[in-house]
XYZ file of C-alpha atoms in Angstrom:
530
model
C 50.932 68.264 150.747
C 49.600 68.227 154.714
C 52.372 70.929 155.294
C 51.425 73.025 152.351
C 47.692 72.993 152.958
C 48.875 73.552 157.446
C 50.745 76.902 155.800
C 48.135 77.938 153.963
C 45.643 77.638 156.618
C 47.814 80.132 158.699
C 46.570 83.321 160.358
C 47.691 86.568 158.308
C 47.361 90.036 159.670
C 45.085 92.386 157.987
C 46.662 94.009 155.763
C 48.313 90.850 153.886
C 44.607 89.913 154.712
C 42.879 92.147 152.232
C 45.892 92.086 149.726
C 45.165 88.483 150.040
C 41.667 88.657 149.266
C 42.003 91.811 147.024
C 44.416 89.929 144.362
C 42.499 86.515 144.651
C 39.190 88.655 143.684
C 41.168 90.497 140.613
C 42.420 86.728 139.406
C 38.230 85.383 139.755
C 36.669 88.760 138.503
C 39.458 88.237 135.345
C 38.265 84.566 135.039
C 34.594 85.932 135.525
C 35.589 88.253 132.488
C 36.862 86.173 130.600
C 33.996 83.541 131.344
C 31.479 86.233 129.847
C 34.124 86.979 126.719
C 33.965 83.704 125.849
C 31.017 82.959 126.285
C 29.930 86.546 123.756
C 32.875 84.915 121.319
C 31.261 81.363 121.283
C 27.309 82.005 120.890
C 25.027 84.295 119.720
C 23.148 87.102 121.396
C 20.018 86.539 118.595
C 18.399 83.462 117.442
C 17.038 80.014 118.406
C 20.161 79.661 120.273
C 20.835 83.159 121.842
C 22.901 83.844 125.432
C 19.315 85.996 126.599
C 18.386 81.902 128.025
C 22.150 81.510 129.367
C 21.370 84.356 131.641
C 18.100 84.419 132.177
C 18.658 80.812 133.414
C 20.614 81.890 136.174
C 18.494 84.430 137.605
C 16.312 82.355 140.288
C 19.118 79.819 141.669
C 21.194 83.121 142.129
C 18.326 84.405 144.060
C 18.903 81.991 146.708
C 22.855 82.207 146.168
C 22.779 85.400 146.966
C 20.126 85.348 149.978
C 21.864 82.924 151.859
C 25.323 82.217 150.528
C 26.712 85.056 149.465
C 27.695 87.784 152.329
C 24.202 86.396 154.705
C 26.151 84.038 156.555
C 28.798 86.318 156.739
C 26.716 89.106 158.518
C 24.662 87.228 160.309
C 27.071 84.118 161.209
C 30.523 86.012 162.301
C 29.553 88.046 164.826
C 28.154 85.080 167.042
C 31.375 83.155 166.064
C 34.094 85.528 166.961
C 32.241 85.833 170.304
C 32.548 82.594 170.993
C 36.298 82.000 169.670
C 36.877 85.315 172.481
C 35.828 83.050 174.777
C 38.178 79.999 174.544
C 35.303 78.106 173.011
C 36.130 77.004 169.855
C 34.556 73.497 170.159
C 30.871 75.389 170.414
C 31.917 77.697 167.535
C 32.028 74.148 165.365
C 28.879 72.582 166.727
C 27.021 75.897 165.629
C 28.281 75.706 162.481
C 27.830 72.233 161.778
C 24.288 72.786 163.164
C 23.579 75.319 160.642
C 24.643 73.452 157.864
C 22.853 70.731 158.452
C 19.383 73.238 159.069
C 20.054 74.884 156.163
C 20.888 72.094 153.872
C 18.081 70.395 154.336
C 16.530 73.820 153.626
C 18.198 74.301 150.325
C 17.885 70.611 149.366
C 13.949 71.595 148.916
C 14.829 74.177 147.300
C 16.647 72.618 144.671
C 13.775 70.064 143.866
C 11.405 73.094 143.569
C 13.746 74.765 140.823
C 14.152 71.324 139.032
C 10.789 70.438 138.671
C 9.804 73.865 137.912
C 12.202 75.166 136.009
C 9.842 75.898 132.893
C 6.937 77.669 134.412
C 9.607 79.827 136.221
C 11.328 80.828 133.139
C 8.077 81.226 130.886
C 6.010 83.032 133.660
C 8.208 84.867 136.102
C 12.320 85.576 134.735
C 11.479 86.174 131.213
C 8.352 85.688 129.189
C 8.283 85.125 125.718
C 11.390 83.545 124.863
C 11.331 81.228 121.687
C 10.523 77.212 122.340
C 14.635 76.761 121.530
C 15.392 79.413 123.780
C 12.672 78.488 126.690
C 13.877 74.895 126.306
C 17.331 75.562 126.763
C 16.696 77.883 129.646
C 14.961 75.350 131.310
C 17.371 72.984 131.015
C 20.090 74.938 131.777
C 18.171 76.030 135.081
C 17.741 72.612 136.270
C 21.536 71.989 136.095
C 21.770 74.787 137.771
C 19.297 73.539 141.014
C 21.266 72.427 143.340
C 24.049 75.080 142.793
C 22.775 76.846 146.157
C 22.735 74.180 147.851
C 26.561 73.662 147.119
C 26.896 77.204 147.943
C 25.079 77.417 151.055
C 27.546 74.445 152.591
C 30.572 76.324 151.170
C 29.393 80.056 152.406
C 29.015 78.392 155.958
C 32.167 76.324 156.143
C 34.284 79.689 154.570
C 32.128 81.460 157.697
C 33.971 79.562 159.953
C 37.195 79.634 158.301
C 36.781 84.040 158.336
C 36.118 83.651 161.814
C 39.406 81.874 162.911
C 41.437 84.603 160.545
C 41.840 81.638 157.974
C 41.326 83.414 154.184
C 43.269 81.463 151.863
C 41.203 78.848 150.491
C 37.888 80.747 150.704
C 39.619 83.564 148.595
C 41.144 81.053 145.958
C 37.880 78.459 145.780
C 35.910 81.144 143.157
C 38.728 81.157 140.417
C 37.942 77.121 140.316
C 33.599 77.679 139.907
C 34.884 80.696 136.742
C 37.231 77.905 135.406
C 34.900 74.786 134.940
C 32.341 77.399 132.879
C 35.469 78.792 130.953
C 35.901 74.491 130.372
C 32.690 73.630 129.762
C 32.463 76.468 126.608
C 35.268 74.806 124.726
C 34.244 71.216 125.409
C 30.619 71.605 124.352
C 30.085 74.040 122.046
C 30.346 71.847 118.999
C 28.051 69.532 120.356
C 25.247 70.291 123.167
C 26.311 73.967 122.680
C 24.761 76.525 125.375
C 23.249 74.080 127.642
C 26.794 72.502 128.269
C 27.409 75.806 130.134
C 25.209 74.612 132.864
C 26.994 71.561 133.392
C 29.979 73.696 133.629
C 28.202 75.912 136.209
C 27.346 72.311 138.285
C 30.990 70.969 138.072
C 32.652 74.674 138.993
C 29.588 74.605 142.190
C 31.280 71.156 142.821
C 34.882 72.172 142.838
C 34.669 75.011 144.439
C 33.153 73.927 147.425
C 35.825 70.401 147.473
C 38.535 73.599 147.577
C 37.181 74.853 150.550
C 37.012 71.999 152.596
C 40.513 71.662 152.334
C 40.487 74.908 154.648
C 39.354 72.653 157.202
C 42.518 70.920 157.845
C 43.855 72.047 161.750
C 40.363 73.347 162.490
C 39.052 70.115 164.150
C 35.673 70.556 162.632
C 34.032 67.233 162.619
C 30.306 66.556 161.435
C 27.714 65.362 162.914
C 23.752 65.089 162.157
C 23.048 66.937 165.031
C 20.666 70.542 165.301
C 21.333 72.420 168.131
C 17.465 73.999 168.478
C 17.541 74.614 172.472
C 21.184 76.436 171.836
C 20.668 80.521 172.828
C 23.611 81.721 169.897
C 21.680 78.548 167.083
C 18.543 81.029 168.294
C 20.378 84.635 167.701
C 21.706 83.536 164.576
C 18.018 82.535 163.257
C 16.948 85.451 164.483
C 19.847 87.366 162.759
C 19.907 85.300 159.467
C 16.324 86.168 157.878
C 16.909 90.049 157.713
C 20.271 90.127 155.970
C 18.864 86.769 153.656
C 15.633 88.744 152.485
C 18.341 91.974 152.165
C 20.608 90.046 149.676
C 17.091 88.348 147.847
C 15.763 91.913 147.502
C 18.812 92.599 145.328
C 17.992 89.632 143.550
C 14.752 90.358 142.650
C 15.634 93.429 141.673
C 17.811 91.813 138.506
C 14.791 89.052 137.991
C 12.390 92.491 137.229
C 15.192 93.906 135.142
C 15.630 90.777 133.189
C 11.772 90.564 132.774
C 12.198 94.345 131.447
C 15.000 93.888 129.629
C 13.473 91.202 127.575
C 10.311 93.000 127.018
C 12.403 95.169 124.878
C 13.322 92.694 122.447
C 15.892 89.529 122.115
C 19.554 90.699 122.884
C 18.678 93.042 125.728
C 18.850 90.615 128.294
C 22.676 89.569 126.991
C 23.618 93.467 126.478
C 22.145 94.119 130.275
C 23.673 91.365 131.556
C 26.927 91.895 130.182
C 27.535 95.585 130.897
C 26.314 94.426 134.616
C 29.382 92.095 134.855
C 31.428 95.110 134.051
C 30.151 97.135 137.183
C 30.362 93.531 139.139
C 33.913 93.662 138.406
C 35.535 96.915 140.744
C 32.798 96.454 142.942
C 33.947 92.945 143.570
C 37.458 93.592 143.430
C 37.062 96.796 146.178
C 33.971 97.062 147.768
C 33.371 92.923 148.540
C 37.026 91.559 149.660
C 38.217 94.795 151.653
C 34.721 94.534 153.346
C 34.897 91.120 153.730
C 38.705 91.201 154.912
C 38.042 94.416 157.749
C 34.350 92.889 159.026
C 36.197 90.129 161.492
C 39.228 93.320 163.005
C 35.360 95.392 163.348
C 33.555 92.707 165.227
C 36.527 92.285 167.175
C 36.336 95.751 168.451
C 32.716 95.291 169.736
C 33.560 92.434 171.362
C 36.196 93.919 172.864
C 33.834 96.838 174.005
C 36.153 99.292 172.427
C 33.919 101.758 170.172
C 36.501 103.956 170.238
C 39.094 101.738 167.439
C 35.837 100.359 166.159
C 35.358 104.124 164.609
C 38.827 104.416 164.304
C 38.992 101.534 162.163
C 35.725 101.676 159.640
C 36.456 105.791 159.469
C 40.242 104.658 157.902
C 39.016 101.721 155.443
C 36.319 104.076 154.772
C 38.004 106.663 153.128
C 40.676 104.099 151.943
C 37.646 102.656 149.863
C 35.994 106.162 148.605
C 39.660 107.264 147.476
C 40.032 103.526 145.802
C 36.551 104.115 144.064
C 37.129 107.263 142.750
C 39.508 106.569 140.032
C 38.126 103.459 139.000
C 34.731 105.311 138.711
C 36.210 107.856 136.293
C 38.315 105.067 134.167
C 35.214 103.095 133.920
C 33.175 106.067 132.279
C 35.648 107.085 130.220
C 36.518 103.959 128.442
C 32.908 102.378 128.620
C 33.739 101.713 124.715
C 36.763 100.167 125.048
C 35.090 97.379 127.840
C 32.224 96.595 125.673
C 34.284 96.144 122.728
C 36.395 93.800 125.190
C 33.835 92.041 126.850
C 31.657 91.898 123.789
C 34.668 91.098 121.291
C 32.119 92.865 118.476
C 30.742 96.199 118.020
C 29.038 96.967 121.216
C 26.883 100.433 121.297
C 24.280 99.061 123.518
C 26.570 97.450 126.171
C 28.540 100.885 126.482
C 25.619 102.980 126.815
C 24.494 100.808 129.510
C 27.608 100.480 131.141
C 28.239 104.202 131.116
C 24.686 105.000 132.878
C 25.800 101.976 135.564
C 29.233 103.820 136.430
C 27.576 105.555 139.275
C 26.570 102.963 140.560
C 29.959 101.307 140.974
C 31.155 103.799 143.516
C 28.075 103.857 145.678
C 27.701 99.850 145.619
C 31.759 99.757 146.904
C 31.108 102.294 149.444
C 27.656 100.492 150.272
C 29.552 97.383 151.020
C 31.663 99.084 153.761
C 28.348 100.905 155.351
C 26.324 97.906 155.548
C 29.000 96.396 157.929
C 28.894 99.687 160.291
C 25.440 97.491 160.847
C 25.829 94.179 160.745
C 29.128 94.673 163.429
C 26.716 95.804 165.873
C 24.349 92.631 164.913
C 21.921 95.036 163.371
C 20.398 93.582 160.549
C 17.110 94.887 159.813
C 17.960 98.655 159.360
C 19.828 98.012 155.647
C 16.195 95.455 155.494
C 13.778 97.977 155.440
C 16.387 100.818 153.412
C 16.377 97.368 150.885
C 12.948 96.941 150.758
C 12.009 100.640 149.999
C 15.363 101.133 147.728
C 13.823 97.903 145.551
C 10.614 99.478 145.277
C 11.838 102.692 143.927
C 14.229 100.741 141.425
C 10.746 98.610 140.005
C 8.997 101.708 139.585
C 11.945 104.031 137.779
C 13.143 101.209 136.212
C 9.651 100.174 134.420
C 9.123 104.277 133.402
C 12.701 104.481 132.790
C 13.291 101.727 130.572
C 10.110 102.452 128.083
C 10.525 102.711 124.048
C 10.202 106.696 124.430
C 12.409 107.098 126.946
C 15.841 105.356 128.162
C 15.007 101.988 126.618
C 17.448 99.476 128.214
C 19.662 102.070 129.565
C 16.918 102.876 131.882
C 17.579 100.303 133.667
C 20.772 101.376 134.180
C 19.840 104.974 135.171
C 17.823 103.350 137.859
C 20.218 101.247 139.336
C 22.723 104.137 139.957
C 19.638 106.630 141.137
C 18.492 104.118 143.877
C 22.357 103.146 144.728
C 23.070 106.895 145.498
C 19.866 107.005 147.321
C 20.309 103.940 149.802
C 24.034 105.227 150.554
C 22.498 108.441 151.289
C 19.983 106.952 153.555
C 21.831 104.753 155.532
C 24.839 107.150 156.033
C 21.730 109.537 157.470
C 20.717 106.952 160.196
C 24.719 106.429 161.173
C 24.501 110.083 162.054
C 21.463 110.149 163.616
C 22.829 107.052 165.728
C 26.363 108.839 166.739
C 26.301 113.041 165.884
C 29.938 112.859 166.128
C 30.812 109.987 163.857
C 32.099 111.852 161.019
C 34.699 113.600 162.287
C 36.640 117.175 160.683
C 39.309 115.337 159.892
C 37.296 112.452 157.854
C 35.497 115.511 155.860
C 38.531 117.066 155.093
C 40.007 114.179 153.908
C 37.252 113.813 151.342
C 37.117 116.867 150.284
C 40.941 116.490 149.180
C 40.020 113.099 147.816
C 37.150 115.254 145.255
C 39.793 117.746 144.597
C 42.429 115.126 143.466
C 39.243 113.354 141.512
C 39.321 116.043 139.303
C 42.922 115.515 138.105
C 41.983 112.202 137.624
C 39.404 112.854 135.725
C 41.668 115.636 133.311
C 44.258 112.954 132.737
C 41.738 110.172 131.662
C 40.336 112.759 129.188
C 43.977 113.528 127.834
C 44.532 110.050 127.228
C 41.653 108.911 125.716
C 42.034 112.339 123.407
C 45.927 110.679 122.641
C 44.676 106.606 121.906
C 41.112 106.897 120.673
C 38.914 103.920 120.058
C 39.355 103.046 116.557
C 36.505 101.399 114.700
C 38.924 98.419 113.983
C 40.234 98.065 117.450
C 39.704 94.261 118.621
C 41.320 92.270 120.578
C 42.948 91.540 124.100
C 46.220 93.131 122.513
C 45.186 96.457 121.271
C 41.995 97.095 123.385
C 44.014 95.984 126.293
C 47.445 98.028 125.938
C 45.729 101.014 125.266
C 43.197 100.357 128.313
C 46.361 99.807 130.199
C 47.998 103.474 129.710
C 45.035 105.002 130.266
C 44.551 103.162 133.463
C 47.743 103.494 134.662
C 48.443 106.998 133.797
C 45.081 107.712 135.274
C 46.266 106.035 138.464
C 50.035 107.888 138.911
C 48.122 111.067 138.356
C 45.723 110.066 140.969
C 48.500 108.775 143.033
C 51.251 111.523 142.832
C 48.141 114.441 143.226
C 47.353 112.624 146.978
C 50.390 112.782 147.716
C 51.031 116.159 147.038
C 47.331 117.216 148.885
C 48.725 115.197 152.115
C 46.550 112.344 151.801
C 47.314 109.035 154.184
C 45.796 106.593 151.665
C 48.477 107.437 149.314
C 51.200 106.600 151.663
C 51.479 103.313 151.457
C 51.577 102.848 147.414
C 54.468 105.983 147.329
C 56.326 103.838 149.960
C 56.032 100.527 148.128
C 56.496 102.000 144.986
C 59.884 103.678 146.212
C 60.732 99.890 148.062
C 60.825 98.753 143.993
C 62.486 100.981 143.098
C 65.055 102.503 145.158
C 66.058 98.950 146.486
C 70.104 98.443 145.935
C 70.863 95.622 143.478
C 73.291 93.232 144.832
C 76.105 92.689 142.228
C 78.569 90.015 143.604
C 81.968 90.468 142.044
C-alpha cells in the first residue's frame, strides 16, 4: 500500500499532467452529473418538498468554498511556494503552509458557527425569500450540515496547494470523485426516510472523505504539523497580502449566483432547480477544460517567472492558449445544438425551461474556459487585484442586466442566463485589453492567424452538428442514458472528427497531437505469435 501511494505521489511531466487532471475532472464532472440526475429522478422540483431548498441551501457555504478554497489558494499560495522550492527550501515551503492552515482554520471554524446558528435568517432573508415553512425548514437544515463544509475545504485546498507546488497531482485530482460519490450515496440511502435533508449529510461525509484522500498525498512530503503562525515571516506577509484580492474575486462570483438564486425564485417555485440545473451543464466543459488545463500549466508558468525567462513564459500561455480556444470551440457548438438532449438527460423529464436556459448560457462556456487561462497571465506575475476590480465591475453589470433581464415581460429566467454570457464576454474582453496595454507585442501574427483558422474550422463544426441533429432528432419519447446518450454520442463525435480532420487540413498544431495518437491506435502492428 506505502509503495502504491510513494508511486502515485510521483512527479509527472506536463502533459501526462493535464491528461491527468483532464480525465480525473471528466470522471468528477460525470459523478457531478449524475449527482444532479439523481437527485432530478429522486425528488421533486414543486411542492413542500421541492430541490429549489437543496440548492438554495448550498449557496452561502459555497460562497466561502469558492473564496478561499477553490482556485484562491492556488493563485495566491503557488507562486510564493515554487519560489521557495527554487531555492532548496522545502522545509520553509511546509512551515508556510502549515502556518496558513492553521490562520485560516481558525478563520473558517467561525465561520462555520456563524452559518449554523444562522442558517434560517440567511435562507429566509438573503438566498431566497419566500420559500414554504417545509421548504425553509429543510433549507435550513440542510445548510447547517453543510457549515463546516469550508472549513474541510479550506484545509484540503491548502494541503492540495502544496502538493501542486512539488508537481504532485494525483490525489488532489482523484479526491473530488469521492465528495460527488457520498451525495450520489446519501440519495439512495435516505430518500425513503429523511428524504432531501439526507443530501446534506451526504454533502458532510463526501467534505470528509475527500479531504482524508488528500492527505494521503502527503506521504514522502515530510510535512509535519505544528500549532505554530508564522506572523513576523516576509512570504506568511506576501501571501496575506496576495490572498484577499483573488478571495473577494472568487466571492464576487459567488454572490453573483446568491442574486440569481434570489431572482430566480422571485419568479416562482422550480426556477431555482431549472437555473441551477442548466448551470451544472455549463459547469461541466468549463470544468473539464478551462479549470484542470489551467490548473495543470499555472506551476510550468510560475516557473518561468521565477526563472526570469518572459520569453517561454509567453511562449508557453500563447500555446495552451490557443490549445484551449480550439478545445472550446467545438464543445461550445455541441452544447447549443443539443441543449434538448442535456436537459432531457440531466432532467430525466420534459425539460423546456432547463434548455432554454442552457442554450442562452452556451456563450458563456467558452469565455469562462478561456477566462480561466487569462486570469493566470495575472496571478503568474502575483497580480491579483487587476481580475479584482474587472470582478467587481463585471458583478455589478450582471445584478443590474440580470434583474431587467430576468423580468415577467422580458427573458424571465433565461435572463439570467443572457446576463451571465453578456458580462462573461465582457470581462474576457477587458482583461485581454489590459494584457495588451501591458505588452503591445503579446499577441503575436502567428497567434492571430492561428485563430482565425481555428473560426474558419468552427464553422465546419458547426455544419456537421446541424447535419446530425437534422439525421437523429430529439424525439418526444426519447429518455434515458441509452437513447439520449448514443445519439448524443454520434453527434459529439462526428462533430469532433469533423473538427479534427478540418485542423488538420488548415495546418493547425493543436490538431497534431490527436491525428498522431489516433494513427498510434490504429496503425500499431498486432503481434500474432505462431
Amino acid at each position: 500500500m506505502n509503495k502504491l501511494v510513494q508511486r502515485a505521489n510521483q512527479k509527472v511531466g506536463l502533459g501526462n499532467v493535464a491528461l491527468l487532471l483532464v480525465s480525473s475532472t471528466f470522471l468528477a464532472q460525470l459523478l457531478g452529473f449524475m449527482r444532479t440526475k439523481l437527485v432530478n429522478a429522486n425528488f421533486s422540483a414543486i411542492g413542500p418538498n421541492s430541490t429549489d431548498s437543496y440548492f438554495a441551501a448550498f449557496n452561502i457555504p459555497d460562497l466561502f468554498f469558492y473564496t478561499l478554497a477553490a482556485g484562491a489558494l492556488g493563485v495566491a499560495f503557488i507562486p510564493v511556494l515554487v519560489d521557495k522550492l527554487n531555492k532548496g527550501e522545502k522545509k520553509k515551503a511546509i512551515e508556510l503552509s502549515v502556518s496558513l492552515l492553521n490562520l485560516l482554520a481558525v478563520v473558517m471554524a467561525v465561520v462555520g458557527l456563524a452559518i449554523f446558528f444562522f442558517a434560517k435568517p440567511l435562507i429566509h432573508n438573503v438566498v431566497a425569500p419566500g420559500l414554504d415553512p417545509q421548504q425553509l425548514k429543510n433549507s435550513v437544515t440542510i445548510m447547517r450540515l453543510l457549515a463546516f463544509n469550508p472549513l474541510l475545504f479550506t484545509i484540503s485546498g491548502i494541503l492540495t496547494a502544496l502538493q501542486q507546488s512539488m508537481g504532485r497531482f494525483f490525489f488532489y485530482a482523484i479526491a473530488p470523485m469521492f465528495y460527488n460519490a457520498c451525495i450520489i450515496v446519501s440519495i439512495f440511502v435516505f430518500k425513503n426516510n429523511i428524504g432531501l435533508v439526507g443530501l446534506g449529510i451526504g454533502a458532510l461525509a463526501g467534505a470528509i472523505l475527500q479531504l482524508l484522500i488528500i492527505l494521503f498525498g502527503l506521504i514522502g512530503t515530510k510535512f509535519s504539523w505544528n500549532p505554530k503562525i508564522l506572523w513576523r515571516s516576509r512570504d506568511f506577509h506576501t501571501v496575506l497580502r496576495n490572498l484577499p484580492a483573488r478571495s473577494i474575486d472568487q466571492g464576487i462570483d459567488q454572490i453573483e449566483a446568491i442574486a440569481d438564486t434570489r431572482f430566480a425564485r422571485g419568479l416562482g417555485v422550480g426556477n431555482v432547480s431549472y437555473y441551477n440545473n442548466a448551470f451544472a451543464l455549463q459547469t461541466v466543459p468549463i470544468m473539464l477544460i478551462g479549470s484542470a488545463i489551467s490548473t495543470a500549466v499555472f506551476p510550468r508558468l510560475t516557473h518561468r517567472l521565477a526563472q526570469n525567462r518572459p520569453d517561454l513564459f509567453r511562449r508557453d500561455f500563447l500555446q495552451i492558449l490557443r490549445a484551449m480556444i480550439w478545445l472550446a470551440a467545438p464543445v461550445v457548438v455541441i452544447s447549443f445544438f443539443t441543449r434538448g438532449y442535456l436537459a432531457r438527460l440531466i432532467f430525466s423529464r420534459n425539460a423546456p425551461q432547463i434548455s432554454l436556459i442552457f442554450g442562452y448560457l452556451s456563450g458563456a462556456i467558452f469565455f469562462r474556459i478561456i477566462y480561466t487561462i487569462i486570469s493566470r497571465w495575472f496571478y503568474a506575475r502575483k497580480d491579483t487585484k487587476t481580475p479584482l476590480f474587472i470582478s467587481l465591475f463585471v458583478i455589478a453589470l450582471n445584478i443590474v442586466l440580470a434583474y431587467k433581464l430576468s423580468r415577467p415581460n422580458a427573458y424571465g429566467v433565461a435572463g439570467l442566463a443572457l446576463a451571465q454570457s453578456t458580462v462573461a464576454a465582457v470581462e474576457v474582453l477587458i482583461l485581454t485589453i489590459i494584457m495588451l496595454l501591458r505588452d503591445h507585442k503579446f499577441f503575436d501574427r502567428f497567434f492571430w492567424a492561428g485563430i482565425l483558422k481555428i473560426m474558419s474550422v468552427t464553422g465546419f463544426s458547426v455544419v456537421a452538428t446541424y447535419i446530425m441533429i437534422s439525421i437523429l432528432p430529439l424525439g418526444i419519447n426519447d429518455r434515458g442514458f441509452v437513447t439520449l446518450g448514443a445519439k448524443l454520442s454520434l453527434i459529439t463525435a462526428v462533430t469532433f472528427m469533423v473538427h479534427v480532420g478540418t485542423s488538420s487540413i488548415f495546418g493547425l498544431e493543436e490538431a497534431r497531437p490527436v491525428i498522431d495518437r489516433i494513427r498510434r491506435i490504429v496503425l500499431r502492428p498486432i503481434r500474432i505469435e505462431y
